GROMACS .gro file of C-alpha atoms in nm:
model
  154
    1UNK     CA    1   3.445   2.959   5.052
    2UNK     CA    2   3.357   2.628   4.889
    3UNK     CA    3   3.551   2.513   4.587
    4UNK     CA    4   3.294   2.425   4.320
    5UNK     CA    5   3.531   2.188   4.142
    6UNK     CA    6   3.591   1.924   4.400
    7UNK     CA    7   3.310   1.735   4.551
    8UNK     CA    8   3.260   1.482   4.821
    9UNK     CA    9   3.129   1.144   4.714
   10UNK     CA   10   2.764   1.182   4.620
   11UNK     CA   11   2.783   1.562   4.620
   12UNK     CA   12   2.742   1.741   4.287
   13UNK     CA   13   2.935   2.052   4.188
   14UNK     CA   14   2.755   2.353   4.045
   15UNK     CA   15   2.852   2.264   3.689
   16UNK     CA   16   2.718   1.912   3.739
   17UNK     CA   17   2.393   2.050   3.880
   18UNK     CA   18   2.363   2.287   3.583
   19UNK     CA   19   2.422   2.009   3.329
   20UNK     CA   20   2.172   1.790   3.512
   21UNK     CA   21   1.912   2.070   3.511
   22UNK     CA   22   1.966   2.150   3.142
   23UNK     CA   23   1.948   1.781   3.054
   24UNK     CA   24   1.628   1.739   3.256
   25UNK     CA   25   1.470   2.036   3.078
   26UNK     CA   26   1.558   1.892   2.738
   27UNK     CA   27   1.415   1.556   2.843
   28UNK     CA   28   1.095   1.726   2.958
   29UNK     CA   29   1.068   1.926   2.634
   30UNK     CA   30   1.114   1.606   2.434
   31UNK     CA   31   0.830   1.438   2.624
   32UNK     CA   32   0.604   1.745   2.601
   33UNK     CA   33   0.651   1.745   2.224
   34UNK     CA   34   0.454   1.419   2.213
   35UNK     CA   35   0.161   1.536   2.429
   36UNK     CA   36  -0.150   1.653   2.244
   37UNK     CA   37  -0.265   1.994   2.363
   38UNK     CA   38   0.082   2.102   2.467
   39UNK     CA   39   0.183   2.033   2.108
   40UNK     CA   40  -0.088   2.146   1.869
   41UNK     CA   41  -0.224   2.088   1.621
   42UNK     CA   42  -0.103   1.743   1.721
   43UNK     CA   43  -0.246   1.576   1.411
   44UNK     CA   44   0.002   1.781   1.204
   45UNK     CA   45   0.304   1.637   1.387
   46UNK     CA   46   0.516   1.491   1.108
   47UNK     CA   47   0.824   1.275   1.131
   48UNK     CA   48   1.057   1.544   0.996
   49UNK     CA   49   1.065   1.840   0.762
   50UNK     CA   50   0.913   2.184   0.743
   51UNK     CA   51   0.574   2.031   0.661
   52UNK     CA   52   0.528   1.934   1.026
   53UNK     CA   53   0.275   2.192   1.140
   54UNK     CA   54   0.278   2.105   1.510
   55UNK     CA   55   0.386   2.374   1.756
   56UNK     CA   56   0.513   2.307   2.106
   57UNK     CA   57   0.352   2.557   2.344
   58UNK     CA   58   0.204   2.730   2.039
   59UNK     CA   59   0.548   2.872   1.947
   60UNK     CA   60   0.814   2.620   1.855
   61UNK     CA   61   0.779   2.410   1.541
   62UNK     CA   62   0.844   2.045   1.622
   63UNK     CA   63   0.843   1.707   1.457
   64UNK     CA   64   0.895   1.354   1.580
   65UNK     CA   65   1.264   1.388   1.485
   66UNK     CA   66   1.291   1.721   1.669
   67UNK     CA   67   1.134   1.567   1.982
   68UNK     CA   68   1.366   1.265   1.963
   69UNK     CA   69   1.668   1.499   1.940
   70UNK     CA   70   1.547   1.678   2.255
   71UNK     CA   71   1.508   1.344   2.434
   72UNK     CA   72   1.856   1.229   2.333
   73UNK     CA   73   2.012   1.563   2.424
   74UNK     CA   74   1.842   1.541   2.764
   75UNK     CA   75   1.964   1.187   2.826
   76UNK     CA   76   2.316   1.296   2.727
   77UNK     CA   77   2.307   1.586   2.975
   78UNK     CA   78   2.190   1.367   3.261
   79UNK     CA   79   2.452   1.102   3.181
   80UNK     CA   80   2.736   1.352   3.137
   81UNK     CA   81   2.648   1.532   3.462
   82UNK     CA   82   2.800   1.238   3.651
   83UNK     CA   83   3.147   1.393   3.619
   84UNK     CA   84   3.272   1.750   3.632
   85UNK     CA   85   3.450   1.723   3.297
   86UNK     CA   86   3.149   1.556   3.137
   87UNK     CA   87   2.916   1.826   3.268
   88UNK     CA   88   3.144   2.103   3.144
   89UNK     CA   89   3.181   1.938   2.803
   90UNK     CA   90   2.804   1.888   2.773
   91UNK     CA   91   2.735   2.253   2.846
   92UNK     CA   92   3.023   2.390   2.639
   93UNK     CA   93   2.991   2.174   2.329
   94UNK     CA   94   2.613   2.157   2.355
   95UNK     CA   95   2.612   2.537   2.359
   96UNK     CA   96   2.833   2.544   2.051
   97UNK     CA   97   2.596   2.301   1.877
   98UNK     CA   98   2.304   2.530   1.956
   99UNK     CA   99   2.488   2.835   1.820
  100UNK     CA  100   2.560   2.640   1.500
  101UNK     CA  101   2.189   2.547   1.482
  102UNK     CA  102   2.100   2.914   1.527
  103UNK     CA  103   2.324   3.015   1.236
  104UNK     CA  104   2.190   2.724   1.028
  105UNK     CA  105   1.833   2.834   1.101
  106UNK     CA  106   1.912   3.189   0.992
  107UNK     CA  107   2.069   3.078   0.664
  108UNK     CA  108   1.823   2.818   0.537
  109UNK     CA  109   1.497   2.879   0.358
  110UNK     CA  110   1.232   2.774   0.611
  111UNK     CA  111   1.019   2.622   0.331
  112UNK     CA  112   1.300   2.412   0.183
  113UNK     CA  113   1.412   2.054   0.233
  114UNK     CA  114   1.709   2.194   0.428
  115UNK     CA  115   1.464   2.267   0.712
  116UNK     CA  116   1.446   1.898   0.798
  117UNK     CA  117   1.438   1.928   1.180
  118UNK     CA  118   1.213   2.161   1.146
  119UNK     CA  119   1.294   2.510   1.274
  120UNK     CA  120   1.103   2.838   1.285
  121UNK     CA  121   1.195   3.188   1.404
  122UNK     CA  122   1.105   3.109   1.765
  123UNK     CA  123   1.333   2.802   1.753
  124UNK     CA  124   1.615   3.010   1.607
  125UNK     CA  125   1.606   3.271   1.882
  126UNK     CA  126   1.575   3.003   2.149
  127UNK     CA  127   1.882   2.832   2.002
  128UNK     CA  128   2.078   3.157   2.028
  129UNK     CA  129   1.988   3.203   2.394
  130UNK     CA  130   2.047   2.834   2.473
  131UNK     CA  131   2.387   2.842   2.307
  132UNK     CA  132   2.500   3.154   2.490
  133UNK     CA  133   2.353   3.034   2.819
  134UNK     CA  134   2.505   2.687   2.806
  135UNK     CA  135   2.850   2.818   2.714
  136UNK     CA  136   2.827   3.082   2.988
  137UNK     CA  137   2.736   2.816   3.245
  138UNK     CA  138   3.024   2.593   3.136
  139UNK     CA  139   3.277   2.874   3.159
  140UNK     CA  140   3.144   3.051   3.469
  141UNK     CA  141   3.100   2.736   3.675
  142UNK     CA  142   3.447   2.600   3.596
  143UNK     CA  143   3.658   2.915   3.572
  144UNK     CA  144   3.816   2.863   3.915
  145UNK     CA  145   3.924   2.514   3.810
  146UNK     CA  146   4.146   2.659   3.536
  147UNK     CA  147   4.285   2.919   3.777
  148UNK     CA  148   4.349   2.649   4.040
  149UNK     CA  149   4.546   2.446   3.784
  150UNK     CA  150   4.765   2.744   3.691
  151UNK     CA  151   4.844   2.812   4.059
  152UNK     CA  152   4.941   2.453   4.128
  153UNK     CA  153   5.160   2.439   3.817
  154UNK     CA  154   5.398   2.707   3.953
   0.00000   0.00000   0.00000
């Protein structure tokens, strides 16, 4: 059985591959948010705030700020996937950030200035699933590492 926590030079562990994949998806989503047709009505894409009427894939409310956040989050995932600890941290803390965003989206009035990103119901539910999924990946793909440490400590 292969240990997923040690890797040969140039070989990525599963947690690194997961962080890389998640980062790449966020990068792609950030780019897609700036493409007319995939984001529509594109002429309603605002910089920030709930007034931005553009929807990515016809579902997710986006703005220039929202797209930039996706791009930065994607770049962070790709960069942090270089190390096992960075990949785990990206998935774990990124997942926590998305759960906080989910709660924030549930609590704010969607038509208020507090909805500055902006978020809609589809974004909120996506944030819940992203948060749970990212945390699950971080924990599941590094659980043997913690067990290995406890065995070597005895």
